[in-house]
XYZ file of C-alpha atoms in Angstrom:
341
model
C -110.053 -0.823 -74.329
C -113.169 -0.417 -76.400
C -114.077 -2.426 -79.303
C -112.986 -0.596 -82.793
C -116.246 -0.461 -84.732
C -117.450 -3.235 -82.587
C -115.386 -5.831 -84.295
C -111.970 -6.893 -84.620
C -112.134 -7.742 -88.405
C -111.692 -4.159 -89.453
C -108.106 -3.523 -88.025
C -106.813 -7.008 -89.265
C -107.978 -6.200 -92.717
C -106.156 -2.745 -92.606
C -103.127 -4.665 -91.273
C -102.909 -7.002 -94.102
C -103.714 -4.388 -96.581
C -100.513 -2.548 -95.614
C -97.607 -4.002 -97.151
C -95.306 -1.900 -94.984
C -96.044 -3.093 -91.855
C -95.663 -6.585 -90.047
C -97.470 -5.713 -86.657
C -100.964 -4.197 -85.596
C -102.854 -3.344 -82.382
C -106.385 -4.951 -82.212
C -109.016 -2.837 -80.122
C -110.813 -5.811 -78.227
C -113.900 -5.417 -75.874
C -112.660 -6.548 -72.381
C -115.837 -7.231 -71.516
C -116.128 -10.159 -74.028
C -113.254 -12.171 -72.077
C -114.490 -14.454 -69.617
C -112.907 -17.730 -68.363
C -111.476 -19.516 -71.779
C -111.323 -17.770 -75.001
C -110.573 -18.381 -78.326
C -109.558 -15.602 -81.003
C -109.706 -16.578 -84.730
C -108.182 -14.766 -87.701
C -109.466 -14.579 -91.165
C -107.018 -14.148 -93.915
C -108.841 -12.583 -96.590
C -105.887 -11.393 -98.956
C -106.117 -10.504 -102.230
C -103.403 -9.840 -104.894
C -102.883 -6.629 -106.754
C -103.857 -6.499 -110.249
C -100.864 -6.475 -111.619
C -99.417 -9.827 -109.972
C -97.568 -11.938 -112.327
C -99.618 -15.266 -112.745
C -96.514 -17.446 -111.409
C -97.017 -15.736 -108.555
C -100.699 -16.283 -108.204
C -99.791 -20.013 -108.841
C -97.246 -20.684 -106.418
C -98.358 -22.885 -103.393
C -95.758 -22.046 -101.291
C -97.211 -18.579 -100.342
C -98.740 -19.349 -96.868
C -100.427 -16.831 -94.459
C -99.976 -17.832 -90.874
C -99.504 -16.552 -87.325
C -96.031 -17.432 -85.948
C -95.592 -19.254 -82.894
C -93.453 -16.049 -81.770
C -96.455 -14.065 -81.901
C -97.772 -12.875 -78.662
C -101.360 -11.182 -77.012
C -100.552 -8.626 -74.222
C -103.659 -8.440 -72.379
C -101.721 -5.911 -69.626
C -103.649 -2.783 -70.062
C -107.147 -4.529 -70.033
C -109.265 -2.947 -66.898
C -110.708 -5.215 -64.258
C -113.780 -3.971 -62.555
C -117.069 -4.898 -61.493
C -119.440 -5.629 -58.564
C -118.794 -8.670 -56.418
C -120.027 -11.545 -55.644
C -120.515 -12.314 -59.413
C -122.096 -15.752 -60.424
C -121.265 -15.044 -64.325
C -117.613 -14.588 -63.145
C -117.526 -17.469 -61.286
C -118.610 -19.916 -63.709
C -116.743 -18.279 -66.472
C -113.364 -18.148 -64.733
C -113.785 -19.062 -60.897
C -113.246 -15.345 -60.145
C -112.261 -13.807 -57.824
C -110.610 -17.070 -56.514
C -108.350 -17.122 -59.733
C -107.301 -13.752 -59.380
C -103.760 -15.250 -58.370
C -103.311 -18.202 -60.332
C -101.551 -20.222 -57.683
C -105.220 -19.485 -55.252
C -102.841 -17.876 -53.184
C -105.334 -15.850 -51.265
C -108.005 -18.577 -51.552
C -109.213 -20.600 -48.487
C -111.244 -23.539 -48.858
C -113.430 -25.472 -46.122
C -114.759 -28.774 -46.156
C -116.244 -30.769 -43.546
C -114.198 -32.474 -40.642
C -114.464 -36.082 -42.658
C -115.633 -34.999 -46.142
C -117.194 -37.937 -48.445
C -116.071 -38.908 -51.708
C -118.502 -36.559 -53.451
C -117.032 -33.568 -51.641
C -113.659 -34.319 -52.371
C -114.394 -35.171 -56.173
C -115.964 -31.521 -56.404
C -112.554 -30.061 -54.593
C -110.235 -31.817 -57.245
C -113.023 -30.897 -60.043
C -112.422 -27.337 -58.918
C -108.745 -27.251 -58.976
C -108.766 -28.916 -62.333
C -110.993 -26.243 -63.593
C -108.622 -23.351 -61.901
C -105.720 -24.781 -63.490
C -107.394 -25.062 -67.116
C -108.595 -21.400 -66.742
C -105.133 -19.994 -65.618
C -102.836 -22.269 -67.056
C -100.917 -22.761 -63.672
C -100.954 -25.218 -61.199
C -102.668 -24.589 -57.755
C -99.995 -24.628 -55.355
C -100.597 -22.115 -52.501
C -104.222 -23.066 -51.627
C -105.064 -23.118 -47.907
C -107.099 -26.023 -47.001
C -109.260 -26.403 -43.598
C -111.427 -29.071 -42.551
C -113.126 -27.576 -39.009
C -115.109 -24.575 -39.164
C -115.140 -24.335 -35.406
C -111.422 -24.099 -35.018
C -110.711 -21.678 -37.700
C -112.853 -18.734 -36.980
C -110.165 -16.612 -35.443
C -107.591 -17.689 -38.131
C -105.822 -14.755 -39.533
C -105.551 -16.335 -42.909
C -109.354 -15.989 -43.318
C -109.066 -11.814 -43.310
C -106.747 -11.901 -46.595
C -108.626 -15.093 -48.343
C -111.626 -15.543 -50.911
C -113.379 -18.462 -49.131
C -114.988 -21.412 -50.658
C -117.091 -23.787 -48.631
C -117.726 -27.057 -49.947
C -120.758 -28.398 -47.710
C -123.840 -30.879 -48.269
C -127.075 -29.392 -46.903
C -127.200 -31.907 -44.136
C -123.991 -30.469 -42.733
C -125.265 -26.783 -43.039
C -125.365 -26.909 -39.266
C -121.694 -26.760 -38.772
C -121.155 -23.374 -41.003
C -124.847 -22.001 -39.617
C -122.902 -19.065 -37.693
C -121.381 -17.741 -40.734
C -124.835 -16.966 -42.192
C -125.995 -14.720 -39.314
C -125.624 -11.634 -41.488
C -127.104 -13.275 -44.697
C -130.590 -13.927 -45.815
C -130.227 -17.521 -45.699
C -131.578 -19.561 -42.727
C -130.906 -23.266 -41.991
C -133.698 -24.696 -40.056
C -134.017 -28.502 -39.724
C -132.707 -29.937 -42.763
C -133.925 -26.767 -44.637
C -132.384 -23.826 -45.974
C -134.927 -20.926 -46.098
C -134.595 -17.184 -47.395
C -135.597 -14.475 -44.609
C -137.411 -11.775 -45.967
C -136.138 -8.346 -46.096
C -137.535 -5.731 -43.555
C -138.916 -2.460 -45.087
C -136.048 -0.764 -44.783
C -134.069 -3.159 -47.049
C -136.549 -3.513 -49.289
C -136.732 -0.029 -49.376
C -132.914 0.093 -49.985
C -133.389 -1.874 -52.763
C -135.774 -0.272 -54.568
C -133.341 2.796 -54.415
C -130.473 0.418 -55.733
C -132.790 -0.528 -58.617
C -133.565 -3.890 -57.479
C -137.101 -4.112 -58.679
C -137.912 -7.492 -58.388
C -138.311 -9.289 -55.251
C -135.902 -12.384 -55.718
C -136.202 -13.486 -52.205
C -139.606 -14.891 -52.644
C -138.616 -16.305 -56.010
C -135.588 -18.106 -54.225
C -137.414 -19.084 -51.426
C -140.368 -20.710 -53.588
C -137.479 -22.517 -55.164
C -135.775 -24.212 -52.440
C -139.244 -24.866 -50.584
C -140.781 -26.698 -53.708
C -137.710 -28.058 -55.181
C -136.602 -31.372 -53.471
C -133.285 -31.988 -55.127
C -131.002 -29.071 -56.076
C -127.593 -28.025 -55.900
C -126.166 -24.606 -56.525
C -123.988 -21.758 -54.775
C -124.434 -18.637 -52.324
C -121.921 -16.036 -52.416
C -121.760 -12.989 -49.998
C -119.349 -10.547 -48.865
C -116.960 -12.219 -46.377
C -117.801 -11.847 -42.542
C -113.728 -11.450 -42.090
C -112.976 -8.896 -44.796
C -114.955 -6.361 -46.427
C -113.755 -6.767 -50.107
C -113.432 -10.746 -49.821
C -116.010 -12.985 -51.065
C -117.381 -16.337 -49.369
C -119.026 -18.803 -52.092
C -120.910 -22.080 -50.520
C -121.120 -25.095 -53.050
C -123.758 -27.172 -51.826
C -126.527 -29.727 -52.817
C -129.443 -31.836 -51.324
C -127.778 -34.970 -51.731
C -124.613 -36.730 -52.653
C -126.185 -37.102 -56.622
C -126.920 -33.746 -56.567
C -123.323 -32.483 -55.220
C -122.024 -34.591 -58.334
C -124.058 -32.773 -60.623
C -122.741 -29.291 -60.088
C -119.163 -29.836 -60.975
C -120.820 -30.343 -64.490
C -122.997 -27.722 -64.226
C -120.219 -25.333 -63.781
C -118.726 -26.497 -66.997
C -121.641 -26.696 -69.318
C -120.922 -24.769 -72.338
C -123.479 -21.549 -72.459
C -123.647 -21.231 -68.868
C -120.607 -19.345 -68.581
C -122.125 -16.290 -70.142
C -125.341 -16.058 -67.562
C -126.641 -12.646 -65.849
C -124.596 -11.588 -63.049
C -125.898 -12.427 -59.378
C -124.848 -14.014 -56.168
C -127.232 -17.008 -56.069
C -126.874 -19.835 -58.218
C -129.865 -22.831 -58.373
C -129.918 -25.525 -60.598
C -132.354 -28.449 -60.612
C -133.040 -31.690 -62.688
C -135.369 -30.176 -64.624
C -132.753 -27.902 -66.202
C -133.856 -24.901 -64.217
C -131.485 -22.564 -63.718
C -132.056 -19.795 -61.178
C -129.572 -16.576 -60.919
C -130.540 -13.978 -58.030
C -129.329 -11.516 -55.964
C -129.877 -11.642 -52.659
C -127.087 -9.572 -50.610
C -125.545 -6.640 -51.065
C -122.722 -6.217 -53.564
C -119.519 -4.423 -53.527
C -117.256 -2.837 -55.977
C -113.835 -4.507 -57.006
C -111.256 -2.933 -59.398
C -110.742 0.543 -60.379
C -112.045 3.382 -62.802
C -111.669 6.931 -63.090
C -113.792 9.029 -61.103
C -115.813 10.408 -63.911
C -115.987 6.910 -65.677
C -117.193 5.366 -62.168
C -120.080 7.881 -61.807
C -121.418 7.208 -64.923
C -121.310 3.431 -64.459
C -122.971 3.996 -60.916
C -125.855 5.868 -62.224
C -126.397 3.644 -65.142
C -126.706 0.412 -62.766
C -129.000 2.662 -60.340
C -131.347 4.481 -62.629
C -134.104 5.080 -60.032
C -131.479 6.441 -57.671
C -130.591 8.899 -60.476
C -134.257 9.882 -61.146
C -134.851 10.516 -57.547
C -131.817 12.678 -57.231
C -132.685 14.475 -60.549
C -136.603 14.868 -59.324
C -135.485 16.003 -55.940
C -132.877 18.375 -57.263
C -135.290 20.208 -59.580
C -137.770 20.381 -56.686
C -135.177 22.200 -54.370
C -134.454 24.387 -57.105
C -137.884 25.338 -58.242
C -139.035 25.891 -54.476
C -135.762 28.164 -54.029
C -136.652 30.037 -57.387
C -140.271 30.642 -56.216
C -139.392 31.696 -52.735
C -137.330 34.384 -54.459
C -139.807 35.700 -57.087
C -142.630 35.956 -54.514
C -140.245 37.863 -52.089
C -139.258 40.227 -55.387
C -143.168 40.126 -56.412
C -143.688 41.436 -52.773
C -141.497 43.976 -52.892
C -142.334 45.499 -56.156
C -145.871 46.036 -54.773
C -144.801 47.440 -51.984
C -142.997 49.839 -54.003
C -145.988 50.620 -55.949
C -148.261 51.140 -53.224
C -145.965 53.894 -51.869
């Protein structure tokens, strides 16, 4: 649904100006719906000029939204790129795609410490507050080596809660990502020339690999999340919640609900420091989630990849120009040969 005149005020006023209609349809921009939302109504009702004075002074006239009123968001489309840090912070998406978290698996250390358990419980509370439904069908694992062949992982989005010192246990999971754990430090591997060229064609101008690596090397205490495509399923996400120590892990739960941070840019890597420095980076390939009509999908794709669009346009112009040049040259040769005869 597209926003009508970019505001919801106009249809509300139209509704209350109509004396014969007790319902209306509001056209809301679905891109503004993230996590917790609040819809406010402003009643700007003015009486007719011929309204009797006894009615104007009647204090029993009340304008209100009845408790029986409903909001139907059933036709709102869901489409975007995953992993998406903005969606994760605002609504724990895609893990809250099912309100009971039935397609979510969480992995914790074999002997989790209290700060890791606290973060897990905070996530569950945050999920319930967002969806309005209790977490009932979550799958919980606590031993990475024993679950790698578990069929549940093929149908699950996965959250891993793990401090940096325990990353060696999940290192096999990072083999196809730029994240590299070495002697207690997390580093970002530089992409190959082919990968850099691919990123350039896809519109990724900024060298975020170097920026992320500099942050991890120069910041002694940090916390954050790393998301990437699941190695068990091409349409599922793995998100690692981690920190350098217990104190930082406790702060991560606060970071996720801090007002204002839910409207950040899209990315797959979130890094926080005690200097209130927030890094939102994209280091891994994304994939599309949701459905759009083919025409709309094509427009959206090229709007996100302008450099690729320019390459296709200039390439097409070059081929058309080359073809026309050859045809004109052949026509000229034919004409000149006819003139000589």
